[in-house]
Each structure stands twice: as structure tokens, then as C-alpha cells.
Amino acid sequence: MKIVCSPLQCGVTLTSRTSAPLSETVLLERSEDGLRLPLLLWAPGPGWRMLSSAVLGGGWGERHWVLNAQVTPGYRRPDPAAHLAALAAEAGAEGPGVGLMTAAEVTDRCWAADEGAEALVTAGVGVHGWAAAPVPVPAARPGPPRAGTVNIVVALPVPLSTGALVNAVTTATEAKVQALRDAGYDASGTPTDAVCAAAPLIVDGHPEEPFAGPRSRWGSRLARAVHAATLRACLADHRRRVG
């Protein structure tokens, strides 16, 4: 495992920074089954509370890192959580964390920020649809399986109440759907999308924010960051797949 590039180079200046901004996510590379596969690691360390739908470290609690690992399309390992935990340990991550995976190109990750709210998104939209669509009849398709996952990590520099953390995940999901529509997709997402929202446990002099809906102070900033990052990620994925 080795670091193959510097932290994300971003063109937006944060007006409110945490001690470990999401823009400092690093790109790593590993050798697996004869392939060179990248992964992203954000390691803010202790003092962060996260809520996620991740296969590793999902749910609510203190988390020290977030890993987003690229896997091959058609991933079939029966132990994804153990696989992600091993990758995190190899990368030097310590303590409890969140592990995401995707067949999308994580090197095409997109970061955006809005007045302190940050979002980092990887997108593969080769498989997409509406959440409440009828169950499709399986059909064989020629060629390798298509990548279909949108992974969203959001970070705020202020503490959130438990309810506000749930609200942040909901707001991020709403912004993702808006971005998909703006990118030209008639869809609410892919079958395997995941979200992780992170906020510090304590910031001196700042009480927990009670709200993170799209019209709240921090929720609106989060929504705009997620929308911008998701839109760019979806457009980059489309260019990669169709040219």
C-alpha cells in the first residue's frame, strides 16, 4: 500500500475549517488479485461522530476515519466488512471507522465546499433508477458488469445533535437526487448508494446544532456542497463511459 498522490487540490477556500478538513483525503493504491486498485482515506482521528449506511462501521457513533475502496465490477466477496477492515489496517487507520466500497473510479472523486460544509463524492451511474420503480426482470447483458454506486461523504465543522446528524444524511440524499436530475439522469440513485455524515463531537464555544435540513444554516451549505460535488462526479463518470 502506498500513497500515490497528494491530498485533494481544491479551488475553493473554506471560510470555516475543522482540524482535519475533508479536502485532506489521500489517494492510496493497493495490489489485489493482480490488479492495482485505488482507495481514498480520510483520517480526522478521534473526536468525530458519524452516521452512515456503510457496510463497515455503519450506523451512529464515534469514528476516526472513512475509507472508500475501489473494487472490481461484479464484486462477489462474501466478507466485505472484513475486507474493508483489512484494507484500513493496511493503510494505517486506527480505531473505529467507516468503510465504503465502489466499482466506480475513485480517482475521479469530486470535492466541493460551501462556507465550511464539505462533500467528497465518487460516482458510477452505469446502473441507475428510481427507488420505487417496479422490480425489473433480470436480463443478461454482454460485457463486464457496469459500475453503479454513488458514495457521498460530508463533513461539517460544528457539532450536530443526533437528530441533526440524521437530518444531514437526508439532506445529502436530497441534494444527490437533484444533482442526478441536473446531470440528465431520470433517476433517484443507484441500488448501492451510500452516505456518511461527519461532525466533531465538541467545538469550543459552539453548542450542538439542532437542525441540518436544507433550509437550515448548515444544512443548506451541506446541500449545495453535495450537489456541486455529485453533479461533477456524475458528469465525469458519463464522460469516462461514453466519451
Short mmCIF file of N, CA, C and O in Angstrom, two decimals, residues 8 10-17 21-23 110-121 153-157 218 220-230 232:
data_model
loop_
_atom_site.label_atom_id
_atom_site.label_comp_id
_atom_site.label_asym_id
_atom_site.label_seq_id
_atom_site.Cartn_x
_atom_site.Cartn_y
_atom_site.Cartn_z
N LEU A 8 -6.24 16.15 -1.87
CA LEU A 8 -7.05 16.78 -2.91
C LEU A 8 -6.66 18.24 -3.09
O LEU A 8 -6.52 18.97 -2.12
N CYS A 10 -7.91 21.67 -4.17
CA CYS A 10 -9.25 22.24 -4.28
C CYS A 10 -9.17 23.71 -4.60
O CYS A 10 -8.29 24.41 -4.11
N GLY A 11 -10.11 24.17 -5.41
CA GLY A 11 -10.10 25.56 -5.82
C GLY A 11 -10.98 26.45 -4.98
O GLY A 11 -11.16 27.61 -5.30
N VAL A 12 -11.56 25.93 -3.90
CA VAL A 12 -12.46 26.72 -3.07
C VAL A 12 -11.83 26.88 -1.70
O VAL A 12 -11.34 25.92 -1.11
N THR A 13 -11.82 28.08 -1.17
CA THR A 13 -11.26 28.33 0.15
C THR A 13 -12.34 28.18 1.21
O THR A 13 -13.42 28.77 1.10
N LEU A 14 -12.08 27.37 2.22
CA LEU A 14 -13.02 27.20 3.30
C LEU A 14 -13.02 28.45 4.18
O LEU A 14 -11.96 28.95 4.56
N THR A 15 -14.20 28.90 4.54
CA THR A 15 -14.28 30.03 5.45
C THR A 15 -14.35 29.56 6.90
O THR A 15 -14.20 30.34 7.82
N SER A 16 -14.62 28.29 7.10
CA SER A 16 -14.65 27.72 8.44
C SER A 16 -14.05 26.33 8.35
O SER A 16 -14.57 25.48 7.65
N ARG A 17 -12.92 26.08 9.02
CA ARG A 17 -12.19 24.82 8.85
C ARG A 17 -12.24 24.00 10.13
O ARG A 17 -12.19 24.51 11.24
N PRO A 21 -9.80 18.82 7.62
CA PRO A 21 -10.79 19.02 6.57
C PRO A 21 -10.84 17.83 5.61
O PRO A 21 -9.85 17.13 5.39
N LEU A 22 -12.01 17.62 5.06
CA LEU A 22 -12.23 16.53 4.11
C LEU A 22 -11.37 16.68 2.87
O LEU A 22 -11.07 15.70 2.18
N SER A 23 -10.94 17.90 2.58
CA SER A 23 -10.07 18.13 1.43
C SER A 23 -8.70 17.48 1.61
O SER A 23 -7.94 17.36 0.66
N CYS A 110 -14.77 13.86 -6.56
CA CYS A 110 -15.02 15.30 -6.66
C CYS A 110 -15.32 15.87 -5.28
O CYS A 110 -16.13 15.30 -4.53
N TRP A 111 -14.67 16.97 -4.97
CA TRP A 111 -14.82 17.64 -3.68
C TRP A 111 -15.43 19.02 -3.91
O TRP A 111 -15.17 19.67 -4.91
N ALA A 112 -16.27 19.43 -2.97
CA ALA A 112 -16.83 20.77 -3.01
C ALA A 112 -17.06 21.24 -1.59
O ALA A 112 -17.21 20.43 -0.66
N ALA A 113 -17.06 22.55 -1.41
CA ALA A 113 -17.30 23.13 -0.09
C ALA A 113 -18.15 24.37 -0.21
O ALA A 113 -18.12 25.07 -1.23
N ASP A 114 -18.93 24.63 0.83
CA ASP A 114 -19.75 25.83 0.87
C ASP A 114 -19.72 26.37 2.30
O ASP A 114 -20.35 25.80 3.19
N GLU A 115 -18.94 27.41 2.50
CA GLU A 115 -18.86 28.09 3.81
C GLU A 115 -18.62 27.11 4.96
O GLU A 115 -19.27 27.18 6.00
N GLY A 116 -17.69 26.20 4.77
CA GLY A 116 -17.32 25.28 5.84
C GLY A 116 -17.89 23.89 5.72
O GLY A 116 -17.34 22.94 6.28
N ALA A 117 -19.00 23.71 5.01
CA ALA A 117 -19.57 22.39 4.77
C ALA A 117 -18.83 21.76 3.58
O ALA A 117 -18.66 22.40 2.55
N GLU A 118 -18.39 20.52 3.73
CA GLU A 118 -17.63 19.85 2.69
C GLU A 118 -18.32 18.57 2.23
O GLU A 118 -19.00 17.90 3.02
N ALA A 119 -18.09 18.21 0.97
CA ALA A 119 -18.60 16.95 0.41
C ALA A 119 -17.55 16.35 -0.50
O ALA A 119 -16.91 17.06 -1.28
N LEU A 120 -17.37 15.06 -0.39
CA LEU A 120 -16.49 14.30 -1.28
C LEU A 120 -17.30 13.16 -1.87
O LEU A 120 -17.88 12.36 -1.12
N VAL A 121 -17.35 13.09 -3.19
CA VAL A 121 -18.26 12.16 -3.87
C VAL A 121 -17.51 11.36 -4.92
O VAL A 121 -16.71 11.90 -5.68
N VAL A 153 -19.54 11.44 1.14
CA VAL A 153 -19.05 11.72 2.49
C VAL A 153 -19.18 13.23 2.71
O VAL A 153 -18.70 14.02 1.89
N VAL A 154 -19.83 13.60 3.80
CA VAL A 154 -19.99 15.02 4.10
C VAL A 154 -19.43 15.29 5.48
O VAL A 154 -19.50 14.44 6.38
N ALA A 155 -18.84 16.46 5.65
CA ALA A 155 -18.28 16.85 6.95
C ALA A 155 -18.64 18.29 7.24
O ALA A 155 -18.54 19.16 6.37
N LEU A 156 -19.06 18.52 8.48
CA LEU A 156 -19.35 19.87 8.95
C LEU A 156 -18.38 20.22 10.08
O LEU A 156 -17.94 19.32 10.81
N PRO A 157 -18.05 21.48 10.24
CA PRO A 157 -17.07 21.87 11.26
C PRO A 157 -17.68 22.16 12.63
O PRO A 157 -16.99 22.64 13.53
N TRP A 218 -26.61 25.26 8.36
CA TRP A 218 -25.59 24.30 7.95
C TRP A 218 -26.11 23.29 6.94
O TRP A 218 -25.37 22.81 6.07
N SER A 220 -28.25 23.88 4.53
CA SER A 220 -28.26 24.47 3.18
C SER A 220 -26.85 24.48 2.59
O SER A 220 -26.66 24.24 1.39
N ARG A 221 -25.85 24.74 3.43
CA ARG A 221 -24.47 24.72 2.95
C ARG A 221 -24.07 23.29 2.54
O ARG A 221 -23.43 23.09 1.50
N LEU A 222 -24.44 22.34 3.37
CA LEU A 222 -24.17 20.93 3.05
C LEU A 222 -24.82 20.54 1.73
O LEU A 222 -24.21 19.88 0.88
N ALA A 223 -26.09 20.94 1.54
CA ALA A 223 -26.81 20.59 0.32
C ALA A 223 -26.12 21.14 -0.92
O ALA A 223 -25.98 20.43 -1.93
N ARG A 224 -25.67 22.39 -0.85
CA ARG A 224 -25.01 22.97 -2.01
C ARG A 224 -23.67 22.29 -2.30
O ARG A 224 -23.32 22.07 -3.46
N ALA A 225 -22.94 21.93 -1.25
CA ALA A 225 -21.67 21.23 -1.45
C ALA A 225 -21.90 19.85 -2.06
O ALA A 225 -21.20 19.45 -3.01
N VAL A 226 -22.87 19.11 -1.54
CA VAL A 226 -23.17 17.78 -2.08
C VAL A 226 -23.64 17.88 -3.53
O VAL A 226 -23.22 17.09 -4.39
N HIS A 227 -24.50 18.83 -3.81
CA HIS A 227 -24.99 18.99 -5.17
C HIS A 227 -23.85 19.26 -6.14
O HIS A 227 -23.74 18.63 -7.19
N ALA A 228 -22.96 20.19 -5.78
CA ALA A 228 -21.86 20.53 -6.67
C ALA A 228 -20.92 19.36 -6.90
O ALA A 228 -20.53 19.07 -8.04
N ALA A 229 -20.56 18.66 -5.83
CA ALA A 229 -19.63 17.53 -5.97
C ALA A 229 -20.28 16.37 -6.72
O ALA A 229 -19.63 15.73 -7.57
N THR A 230 -21.55 16.08 -6.43
CA THR A 230 -22.22 14.96 -7.09
C THR A 230 -22.43 15.25 -8.57
O THR A 230 -22.26 14.36 -9.42
N ARG A 232 -20.61 17.14 -10.56
CA ARG A 232 -19.34 16.99 -11.27
C ARG A 232 -18.93 15.53 -11.37
O ARG A 232 -18.40 15.08 -12.39
#
